[in-house]
Coordinates of C-alpha atoms and ligand atoms in Angstrom, one line a residue:
Chain D
X1 CA 122.8 123.4 80.3
X2 CA 120.6 126.4 79.9
X3 CA 119.5 128.8 82.6
X4 CA 115.9 129.9 82.7
X5 CA 116.3 133.2 84.4
X6 CA 119.9 134.3 84.4
X7 CA 119.1 137.7 85.8
X8 CA 117.8 136.2 89.0
X9 CA 119.7 132.9 89.2
X10 CA 123.1 134.3 88.6
X11 CA 123.1 137.7 90.3
X12 CA 125.9 138.6 92.6
X13 CA 125.5 137.8 96.3
X14 CA 125.4 141.5 97.1
X15 CA 122.7 142.2 94.6
X16 CA 120.7 139.3 95.9
X17 CA 121.0 140.5 99.5
X18 CA 119.8 144.0 98.5
X19 CA 116.8 142.5 96.5
X20 CA 115.9 140.1 99.4
X21 CA 116.2 143.0 101.9
X22 CA 113.8 145.2 99.9
X23 CA 111.4 142.4 99.3
X24 CA 111.4 141.4 103.0
X25 CA 110.6 144.9 104.0
X26 CA 107.7 145.0 101.6
X27 CA 106.4 141.5 102.6
X28 CA 106.5 142.3 106.3
X29 CA 104.5 145.5 105.7
X30 CA 102.0 143.6 103.6
X31 CA 101.5 140.9 106.1
X32 CA 101.2 143.4 109.0
X33 CA 98.5 145.3 107.3
X34 CA 96.6 142.3 105.9
X35 CA 96.8 139.5 108.4
X36 CA 95.4 140.2 111.9
X37 CA 97.1 137.1 113.4
X38 CA 100.5 138.3 112.3
X39 CA 99.8 141.9 113.3
X40 CA 99.0 140.7 116.8
X41 CA 102.0 138.4 116.8
X42 CA 104.3 141.3 115.9
X43 CA 102.6 143.7 118.3
X44 CA 103.1 141.2 121.1
X45 CA 106.9 141.5 120.7
X46 CA 106.7 145.2 120.2
X47 CA 107.4 145.2 116.5
X48 CA 106.1 147.5 113.7
X49 CA 106.8 147.2 110.0
X50 CA 109.1 150.2 110.3
X51 CA 111.5 148.1 112.5
X52 CA 112.3 145.8 109.6
X53 CA 114.6 147.6 107.2
X54 CA 116.5 144.8 105.7
X55 CA 118.0 141.3 106.1
X56 CA 119.8 142.4 109.2
X57 CA 116.4 142.7 111.0
X58 CA 115.1 139.3 110.0
X59 CA 115.9 137.6 113.3
X60 CA 113.7 140.2 115.2
X61 CA 110.7 138.6 113.6
X62 CA 108.8 135.8 115.4
X63 CA 108.7 132.3 113.9
X64 CA 105.7 130.7 112.3
X65 CA 104.9 127.0 112.8
X66 CA 102.4 124.5 111.6
X67 CA 100.5 125.2 114.8
X68 CA 99.9 128.8 113.6
X69 CA 98.3 127.4 110.4
X70 CA 96.2 125.0 112.4
X71 CA 95.1 127.7 114.9
X72 CA 93.9 129.9 112.0
X73 CA 92.3 127.1 110.0
X74 CA 91.2 127.5 107.3
X75 CA 91.9 131.0 106.0
X76 CA 93.2 132.9 109.0
X77 CA 96.7 133.5 107.6
X78 CA 95.5 134.5 104.1
X79 CA 96.6 138.0 103.2
X80 CA 94.5 138.3 100.1
X81 CA 90.7 138.4 99.9
X82 CA 88.9 135.4 98.6
X83 CA 88.2 137.2 95.3
X84 CA 92.0 137.2 94.6
X85 CA 92.5 133.6 95.6
X86 CA 92.5 131.4 92.5
X87 CA 93.5 128.1 94.0
X88 CA 93.6 126.1 97.3
X89 CA 95.9 123.3 98.2
X90 CA 95.8 121.4 101.5
X91 CA 97.9 118.8 103.3
X92 CA 97.2 116.6 106.3
X93 CA 98.0 117.9 109.7
X94 CA 98.7 116.2 113.1
X95 CA 95.2 116.4 114.4
X96 CA 93.4 115.5 111.2
X97 CA 92.7 119.1 110.4
X98 CA 94.3 120.0 107.1
X99 CA 96.8 122.7 106.5
X100 CA 95.2 125.0 103.9
X101 CA 97.1 127.3 101.6
X102 CA 95.8 129.7 99.0
X103 CA 97.3 131.2 95.9
X104 CA 96.6 134.3 93.9
X105 CA 97.1 134.3 90.2
X106 CA 100.5 135.9 90.7
X107 CA 101.5 133.2 93.2
X108 CA 100.6 130.6 90.7
X109 CA 102.7 132.4 88.0
X110 CA 105.7 132.6 90.4
X111 CA 105.3 128.9 91.2
X112 CA 105.4 128.0 87.5
X113 CA 108.4 130.3 87.2
X114 CA 110.2 128.5 90.0
X115 CA 109.4 125.0 88.6
X116 CA 110.5 126.2 85.1
X117 CA 113.9 127.3 86.5
X118 CA 114.2 123.8 88.2
X119 CA 113.3 121.9 85.0
X120 CA 115.7 124.0 82.9
X121 CA 118.3 123.2 85.5
X122 CA 117.5 119.5 84.9
X123 CA 118.0 119.9 81.2
X124 CA 114.2 119.9 80.4
X125 CA 113.0 122.3 77.7
X126 CA 110.4 122.7 75.0
X127 CA 111.6 119.7 73.0
X128 CA 110.7 117.3 75.9
X129 CA 107.7 115.2 76.7
X130 CA 107.3 115.0 80.5
X131 CA 105.1 112.6 82.5
X132 CA 104.0 114.1 85.8
X133 CA 103.3 111.1 88.1
X134 CA 102.8 113.0 91.3
X135 CA 99.3 112.9 92.7
X136 CA 97.0 115.6 91.3
X137 CA 94.6 117.1 93.8
X138 CA 94.9 118.8 97.1
X139 CA 98.5 117.7 97.2
X140 CA 100.7 120.3 95.6
X141 CA 102.9 117.8 93.7
X142 CA 100.8 117.1 90.6
X143 CA 99.5 120.6 89.7
X144 CA 102.7 122.3 90.8
X145 CA 104.9 120.2 88.5
X146 CA 102.3 120.4 85.8
X147 CA 102.2 124.2 85.5
X148 CA 106.0 124.3 85.6
X149 CA 106.3 121.8 82.7
X150 CA 103.8 123.9 80.6
X151 CA 105.7 127.1 81.5
X152 CA 109.0 125.7 80.3
X153 CA 107.2 124.8 77.0
X154 CA 107.6 121.1 77.2
X155 CA 104.6 118.7 76.6
X156 CA 103.1 117.7 79.9
X157 CA 101.4 114.3 80.3
X158 CA 99.3 114.5 83.5
X159 CA 99.6 110.8 84.6
X160 CA 98.9 111.4 88.3
X161 CA 99.5 108.2 90.4
X162 CA 98.2 104.7 90.5
X163 CA 98.5 103.2 87.1
X164 CA 102.0 102.0 86.4
X165 CA 101.0 100.0 83.4
X166 CA 99.5 102.9 81.6
X167 CA 102.4 105.1 82.6
X168 CA 104.9 102.7 81.0
X169 CA 102.8 102.2 77.9
X170 CA 102.6 105.9 77.3
X171 CA 106.3 106.4 78.2
X172 CA 107.0 104.0 75.3
X173 CA 104.4 105.2 72.8
X174 CA 104.9 108.9 73.4
X175 CA 108.7 108.6 73.7
X176 CA 108.6 110.5 77.0
X177 CA 112.0 112.1 77.8
X178 CA 111.2 113.4 81.3
X179 CA 109.4 112.1 84.4
X180 CA 108.5 113.8 87.7
X181 CA 107.5 111.5 90.6
X182 CA 108.6 110.2 93.9
X183 CA 112.0 108.5 93.8
X184 CA 110.7 105.2 95.3
X185 CA 108.0 105.1 92.7
X186 CA 110.5 105.7 89.9
X187 CA 112.6 102.7 91.2
X188 CA 109.4 100.7 91.1
X189 CA 108.8 101.8 87.5
X190 CA 112.4 100.9 86.7
X191 CA 112.0 97.4 88.0
X192 CA 108.8 96.9 86.0
X193 CA 110.6 98.1 82.9
X194 CA 113.3 95.5 83.4
X195 CA 110.8 92.7 84.0
X196 CA 109.0 93.4 80.8
X197 CA 112.1 94.1 78.8
X198 CA 110.8 97.5 77.8
X199 CA 113.9 99.2 79.4
X200 CA 115.5 99.1 76.0
X201 CA 112.7 101.1 74.3
X202 CA 112.4 104.1 76.5
X203 CA 113.8 107.5 75.7
X204 CA 113.9 109.0 79.2
X205 CA 116.7 111.4 79.8
X206 CA 115.8 113.3 82.9
X207 CA 114.0 112.4 86.1
X208 CA 113.0 115.0 88.6
X209 CA 112.1 113.4 92.0
X210 CA 111.0 114.6 95.4
X211 CA 108.2 114.7 97.9
X212 CA 109.9 112.1 100.2
X213 CA 113.2 111.6 101.9
X214 CA 115.7 109.6 99.8
X215 CA 119.4 109.1 99.5
X216 CA 122.3 110.0 97.2
X217 CA 122.6 106.2 96.7
X218 CA 119.0 106.0 95.4
X219 CA 119.6 108.9 93.1
X220 CA 122.6 107.1 91.6
X221 CA 120.7 103.9 91.4
X222 CA 118.0 105.6 89.4
X223 CA 120.6 107.1 87.0
X224 CA 122.3 103.8 86.4
X225 CA 119.1 101.7 86.0
X226 CA 117.3 104.2 83.7
X227 CA 120.3 105.8 82.0
X228 CA 119.0 109.3 83.0
X229 CA 120.1 112.3 84.9
X230 CA 118.2 112.3 88.1
X231 CA 117.5 115.4 90.2
X232 CA 116.2 116.2 93.6
X233 CA 113.4 118.7 93.8
X234 CA 112.2 120.1 97.1
X235 CA 109.2 122.0 98.2
X236 CA 106.4 122.3 100.8
X237 CA 102.9 123.4 100.4
X238 CA 103.1 126.0 103.2
X239 CA 105.8 127.9 101.3
X240 CA 104.6 127.0 97.7
X241 CA 105.0 123.4 96.7
X242 CA 107.6 121.6 94.6
X243 CA 110.2 124.0 93.2
X244 CA 111.2 125.9 96.3
X245 CA 114.7 124.3 95.6
X246 CA 116.2 121.8 93.2
X247 CA 119.6 120.4 92.6
X248 CA 121.6 120.9 89.4
X249 CA 123.8 118.7 87.2
X250 CA 126.7 119.2 89.8
X251 CA 124.6 117.5 92.4
X252 CA 126.2 119.5 95.2
X253 CA 123.1 120.8 96.9
X254 CA 119.7 122.2 95.9
X255 CA 119.5 125.7 94.6
X256 CA 116.9 127.7 96.5
X257 CA 114.8 130.2 94.5
X258 CA 116.1 132.9 96.8
X259 CA 114.6 135.9 95.2
X260 CA 111.2 134.4 96.3
X261 CA 112.0 132.4 99.4
X262 CA 114.5 133.6 102.0
X263 CA 116.2 130.6 103.7
X264 CA 117.7 130.6 107.1
X265 CA 119.3 127.7 109.1
X266 CA 118.8 127.8 112.8
X267 CA 120.0 125.6 115.6
X268 CA 117.4 123.0 116.6
X269 CA 117.5 123.9 120.3
X270 CA 118.3 127.6 120.5
X271 CA 116.6 128.6 117.2
X272 CA 119.6 131.0 116.7
X273 CA 121.1 131.2 113.2
X274 CA 124.0 128.8 112.6
X275 CA 127.0 129.5 110.3
X276 CA 126.9 128.4 106.7
X277 CA 127.7 124.7 106.4
X278 CA 126.4 123.8 109.8
X279 CA 123.4 121.5 110.3
X280 CA 120.2 123.1 111.6
X281 CA 116.5 123.5 110.9
X282 CA 115.5 125.1 107.6
X283 CA 113.4 128.2 108.0
X284 CA 111.7 130.1 105.1
X285 CA 110.3 133.6 104.8
X286 CA 108.3 134.1 101.6
X287 CA 109.3 137.3 99.9
X288 CA 106.7 137.7 97.1
X289 CA 103.7 135.7 98.3
X290 CA 100.3 137.3 98.1
X291 CA 97.9 134.5 99.1
X292 CA 99.5 133.2 102.3
X293 CA 102.8 134.9 103.0
X294 CA 104.7 133.3 105.9
X295 CA 107.3 134.8 108.0
X296 CA 110.2 132.6 109.3
X297 CA 108.2 129.4 108.8
X298 CA 109.9 126.5 110.5
X299 CA 110.0 123.6 108.0
X300 CA 111.3 121.1 110.6
X301 CA 113.6 119.8 107.9
X302 CA 117.3 119.5 108.9
X303 CA 119.9 120.6 106.5
X304 CA 122.9 123.0 106.0
X305 CA 123.4 125.9 103.6
X306 CA 126.1 126.8 101.1
X307 CA 126.2 130.3 99.6
X308 CA 129.3 129.9 97.5
X309 CA 128.9 130.0 93.7
X310 CA 128.1 126.7 92.0
X311 CA 130.1 125.3 89.1
X312 CA 126.8 125.3 87.1
X313 CA 127.0 129.1 86.9
X314 CA 124.2 129.8 89.4
X315 CA 124.9 131.9 92.5
X316 CA 121.7 131.1 94.4
X317 CA 122.3 129.5 97.8
X318 CA 122.2 125.7 98.0
X319 CA 120.8 123.5 100.7
X320 CA 122.2 120.1 101.4
X321 CA 120.2 116.9 100.9
X322 CA 118.0 116.5 104.0
X323 CA 119.4 114.9 107.1
X324 CA 116.1 114.2 108.8
X325 CA 113.4 116.1 110.7
X326 CA 113.4 117.9 114.0
X327 CA 109.9 116.6 114.7
X328 CA 108.4 113.1 114.4
X329 CA 106.8 113.5 111.0
X330 CA 107.2 110.5 108.7
X331 CA 107.1 110.8 104.9
X332 CA 105.5 107.6 103.6
X333 CA 105.1 107.1 99.9
X334 CA 105.2 110.8 99.5
X335 CA 102.5 111.4 102.2
X336 CA 103.2 113.2 105.4
X337 CA 102.2 111.2 108.4
X338 CA 102.4 112.1 112.0
X339 CA 102.5 109.1 114.4
X340 CA 99.9 111.0 116.5
X341 CA 97.4 110.6 113.6
X342 CA 97.7 106.8 114.0
X343 CA 97.5 107.1 117.7
X344 CA 94.3 109.2 117.5
X345 CA 92.7 106.7 115.2
X346 CA 93.5 103.8 117.6
X347 CA 92.2 105.7 120.5
X348 CA 89.0 106.6 118.7
X349 CA 88.2 102.9 118.1
X350 CA 87.0 102.2 121.6
X351 CA 88.2 105.1 123.6
X352 CA 91.1 103.2 125.1
X353 CA 94.5 103.4 123.5
X354 CA 96.1 99.9 122.9
X355 CA 99.8 99.5 123.0
X356 CA 101.1 99.8 119.5
X357 CA 104.3 100.2 117.5
X358 CA 104.7 101.6 114.0
X359 CA 107.3 99.9 111.9
X360 CA 108.3 101.6 108.7
X361 CA 110.5 99.9 106.2
X362 CA 111.3 100.1 102.5
X363 CA 110.9 96.8 100.6
X364 CA 111.6 96.8 96.8
X365 CA 111.9 100.6 97.0
X366 CA 108.3 101.0 98.3
X367 CA 107.6 102.2 101.9
X368 CA 105.8 99.6 104.0
X369 CA 104.0 100.5 107.2
X370 CA 103.2 97.9 109.8
X371 CA 101.3 98.8 112.9
X372 CA 101.7 96.2 115.6
X373 CA 98.9 96.2 118.2
X374 CA 98.9 94.2 121.4
X375 CA 96.0 91.8 121.8
X376 CA 94.7 93.0 125.1
X377 CA 92.0 91.3 127.2
X378 CA 89.2 93.3 125.5
X379 CA 90.4 92.3 122.1
X380 CA 90.9 88.6 122.8
X381 CA 89.0 85.9 121.0
X382 CA 89.9 82.3 120.5
X383 CA 88.5 82.5 117.0
X384 CA 90.8 83.4 114.2
X385 CA 87.8 84.9 112.3
X386 CA 87.2 87.4 115.1
X387 CA 90.9 88.3 115.3
X388 CA 91.0 88.9 111.5
X389 CA 87.9 91.0 111.8
X390 CA 89.7 93.1 114.5
X391 CA 92.8 93.4 112.2
X392 CA 90.6 94.6 109.3
X393 CA 88.9 97.1 111.6
X394 CA 92.1 98.6 112.8
X395 CA 93.5 98.7 109.3
X396 CA 90.3 100.6 108.3
X397 CA 90.5 103.3 110.9
X398 CA 94.2 103.9 110.2
X399 CA 93.6 104.1 106.5
X400 CA 90.8 106.6 107.0
X401 CA 93.1 108.7 109.3
X402 CA 96.3 108.9 107.2
X403 CA 95.0 108.0 103.7
X404 CA 97.5 105.1 103.3
X405 CA 97.0 101.4 103.5
X406 CA 98.9 99.8 106.4
X407 CA 99.4 96.3 107.6
X408 CA 98.2 95.6 111.1
X409 CA 99.9 92.8 113.0
X410 CA 98.4 91.6 116.2
X411 CA 101.0 90.8 118.8
X412 CA 101.0 89.3 122.3
X413 CA 100.2 91.6 125.2
X414 CA 103.1 93.3 127.0
X415 CA 105.6 92.4 124.2
X416 CA 106.0 95.9 122.7
X417 CA 108.7 98.1 124.1
X418 CA 107.7 100.5 126.8
X419 CA 110.1 103.3 127.4
X420 CA 110.3 105.4 130.5
X421 CA 108.3 108.6 130.0
X422 CA 107.6 109.3 126.4
X423 CA 107.3 105.9 124.8
X424 CA 108.8 105.0 121.5
X425 CA 106.1 104.4 119.0
X426 CA 108.0 104.4 115.7
X427 CA 110.8 102.2 114.4
X428 CA 111.9 103.5 111.0
X429 CA 114.1 100.9 109.4
X430 CA 114.6 102.9 106.2
X431 CA 118.1 104.2 105.6
X432 CA 118.6 107.8 104.4
X433 CA 122.5 108.0 104.6
Chain V
X1 CA 77.9 69.7 129.6
X2 CA 80.5 72.4 128.5
X3 CA 84.1 71.9 129.3
X4 CA 86.7 74.5 129.7
X5 CA 89.3 75.0 127.0
X6 CA 92.4 77.0 127.5
X7 CA 93.1 79.3 124.6
X8 CA 96.4 81.0 124.2
X9 CA 97.3 83.7 121.7
X10 CA 100.9 83.1 120.5
X11 CA 103.1 85.1 118.2
X12 CA 104.6 83.1 115.3
X13 CA 108.1 83.2 116.6
X14 CA 110.6 80.5 117.6
X15 CA 110.0 79.0 121.1
X16 CA 106.7 80.7 121.8
X17 CA 104.7 77.4 121.7
X18 CA 107.4 75.6 123.7
X19 CA 107.4 78.3 126.4
X20 CA 103.6 77.8 126.8
X21 CA 104.0 74.0 127.1
X22 CA 106.8 74.4 129.6
X23 CA 104.6 76.4 131.9
X24 CA 102.1 73.5 132.0
X25 CA 104.9 70.9 132.5
X26 CA 106.2 72.9 135.5
X27 CA 102.7 73.0 137.0
X28 CA 102.3 69.3 136.4
X29 CA 99.2 69.9 134.3
X30 CA 98.4 67.2 131.7
X31 CA 97.4 68.1 128.2
X32 CA 94.5 65.9 127.1
X33 CA 94.1 67.4 123.7
X34 CA 95.6 70.2 121.7
X35 CA 95.0 72.0 118.4
X36 CA 96.9 74.9 116.9
X37 CA 95.4 77.3 114.4
X38 CA 97.9 79.6 112.7
X39 CA 97.9 82.6 110.4
X40 CA 100.9 84.4 108.9
X41 CA 101.4 86.5 112.0
X42 CA 100.1 84.6 115.0
X43 CA 98.7 81.3 116.2
X44 CA 95.9 80.2 118.5
X45 CA 96.7 77.3 120.8
X46 CA 93.6 75.5 122.1
X47 CA 94.0 72.9 124.7
X48 CA 91.9 70.6 126.9
X49 CA 94.0 70.1 130.1
X50 CA 93.6 68.3 133.4
X51 CA 93.1 71.6 135.3
X52 CA 92.0 74.5 133.1
X53 CA 91.7 77.2 135.8
X54 CA 95.1 76.5 137.2
X55 CA 96.6 76.3 133.7
X56 CA 95.2 79.7 132.7
X57 CA 96.5 81.3 135.9
X58 CA 100.0 79.8 135.4
X59 CA 100.1 80.9 131.8
X60 CA 99.0 84.4 132.6
X61 CA 101.6 84.6 135.4
X62 CA 104.2 83.6 132.8
X63 CA 103.1 86.6 130.7
X64 CA 101.1 84.7 128.1
X65 CA 97.7 85.7 126.8
X66 CA 95.6 82.8 128.1
X67 CA 91.8 82.7 128.4
X68 CA 89.1 80.1 129.1
X69 CA 86.5 79.2 126.5
X70 CA 83.5 77.0 126.8
X71 CA 83.4 74.2 124.3
X72 CA 81.4 71.0 123.7
X73 CA 83.2 67.6 123.8
X74 CA 80.9 65.0 122.2
X75 CA 81.5 61.2 122.6
X76 CA 81.3 59.2 119.4
X77 CA 81.5 55.5 118.6
X78 CA 84.5 54.4 116.6
X79 CA 82.4 53.7 113.5
X80 CA 82.4 55.1 110.0
X81 CA 80.1 58.1 109.6
X82 CA 79.7 58.9 113.3
X83 CA 81.3 62.3 113.1
X84 CA 79.3 63.1 110.0
X85 CA 76.2 62.2 111.9
X86 CA 77.0 64.8 114.7
X87 CA 77.8 67.5 112.2
X88 CA 74.6 66.9 110.2
X89 CA 72.6 67.3 113.4
X90 CA 74.4 70.6 114.2
X91 CA 73.8 71.8 110.6
X92 CA 70.2 70.8 110.8
X93 CA 69.8 73.0 113.8
X94 CA 71.2 75.8 111.7
X95 CA 74.3 76.2 113.8
X96 CA 77.8 77.1 112.4
X97 CA 80.9 75.4 113.8
X98 CA 83.7 77.9 114.5
X99 CA 86.3 75.1 114.9
X100 CA 86.7 71.5 116.0
X101 CA 89.4 69.0 116.8
X102 CA 89.7 65.5 118.2
X103 CA 90.1 64.6 121.8
X104 CA 91.8 61.4 122.8
X105 CA 90.3 59.3 125.5
X106 CA 91.2 56.0 127.2
X107 CA 87.9 54.3 126.7
X108 CA 86.5 52.7 123.5
X109 CA 84.8 55.9 122.4
X110 CA 86.2 58.6 120.2
X111 CA 85.6 62.2 121.1
X112 CA 85.3 65.5 119.2
X113 CA 85.7 69.0 120.6
X114 CA 83.4 71.6 119.0
X115 CA 83.1 75.4 119.3
X116 CA 79.7 76.2 117.9
X117 CA 78.5 79.6 117.0
X118 CA 75.6 79.3 119.4
X119 CA 76.8 77.1 122.3
X120 CA 73.5 76.8 124.2
X121 CA 71.4 76.0 121.1
X122 CA 74.0 73.5 119.9
X123 CA 74.2 71.7 123.2
X124 CA 70.4 71.5 123.4
X125 CA 70.1 70.2 119.8
X126 CA 72.6 67.4 120.5
X127 CA 71.2 66.6 123.9
X128 CA 67.8 66.1 122.3
X129 CA 69.4 63.6 119.9
X130 CA 70.8 61.7 122.9
X131 CA 74.5 62.5 122.3
X132 CA 76.9 62.1 125.3
X133 CA 79.1 64.8 126.4
X134 CA 82.5 64.7 128.2
X135 CA 82.3 66.5 131.5
X136 CA 84.9 68.6 133.3
X137 CA 85.2 65.8 135.9
X138 CA 86.0 63.3 133.2
X139 CA 88.7 65.5 131.8
X140 CA 90.3 65.9 135.2
X141 CA 90.7 62.2 135.4
X142 CA 91.8 61.4 131.9
Ligands
ZN1 ZN1 124.4 124.4 90.5

């Protein structure tokens, strides 16, 4: 398979380290002079840009977390003036306040470059027709993928989400050869294709999936069912969006676009770097970002790193399929949900928090969310009508809070688990290997 | 004219109904009448018992979600159309019935338990039409 940018994707490790060191130095200087929040953060630990001379100085720098983004909402971490920002994306945060990111024209170009590299890695080129079935909008998935498909020269079909029937009709009629969407949605599409018998008509050859945790087994299932090559693409809006990393035909980890995003793996507890191959939290430092450059941003995703050359010919470091998260964030149908968002919604209803339990499962490849709520004295009615009304009301406030439909189930008082101290509020029955 | 009904919220799981009934058996409380409304997820057990207050306390002590609700129990003759007659009076008064079920008695009368939307108005409307109500004292002696 072709390589989009051989000069960057196949450079020797030594060259890559030199390039990253130079870019890190520049990026730190840029951030220090353009973001007051970072300048103070560095001054607090007695750091000046001159103290960072290369990769060996990386660990001197303080971490950035989602809290920093929240504290500086909406534009406090932007390093470029509004006149240079050409696009905004946002994702939901723990307290309902969104995490806002901004891109300069150059940021958008680099993003499209990264996605083009990923797509080339997946065997997609100018002779392909690619349906993008990630959500278009504030979420980075749709537009991020879209620009990448255009950049690689393929024909993009901007499906967005929500209309499986139309997607399948167009897949057939256009002879689509590529698709980008969440893996669970793709399995759902596959099932529909089998039901209608259209599975024999499709010309799909590559599927590029991401935006939610999934398993190697699911990937193989997609390949078998749809007779395609299926790839795992990773990204997060804070760093850029989809395309920060993507796996190749070898399926032995996701190549990180290292000349733009510097990865580190640190121990969950000590936050000290761990040796290659060991599990830890993934941390990224942007190296070329202008809009919202982030220094040592803690992704909370748990993985390990492999810097040995890959059989595909690329030398960029590879991160392993994700092993979970170091916080309690749930990714449900591609949407990031913190249990605290659901708790806040329940609390806001009457000002008193009922006992509840969130039960997440995956049925027919789609995530299901059930919120069990105890019928306390104040909720009690002997009329089914009133209880149904209560159920609908709770479903409504949760949907408003997280943007996803949930099923609310009323349960008897004092039947939900109460743990000592921090109580358990989530049961995730999904299996991610 | 109102009588006390014991309402119990029950999960739709094996043994929940039985566990509620066991509490009443152990307390030597007689169930005069019973109805069970159910949804996919849960059920509502409604009972007229010989001692409503004690039944509620015992059920609560056993960890069940029990409450007392005022309902009307109307005596009816065992004749065709008598129930329709009651309901037409209730409807004429512009009152909705939330739910209803039959109550068995030892005498020659039949009896129907009604939970109207507006209990006071319904009681008054039926009283005006000379309907007879079962009282709490009667229930205790069934
Ligand atoms: Zn590779």
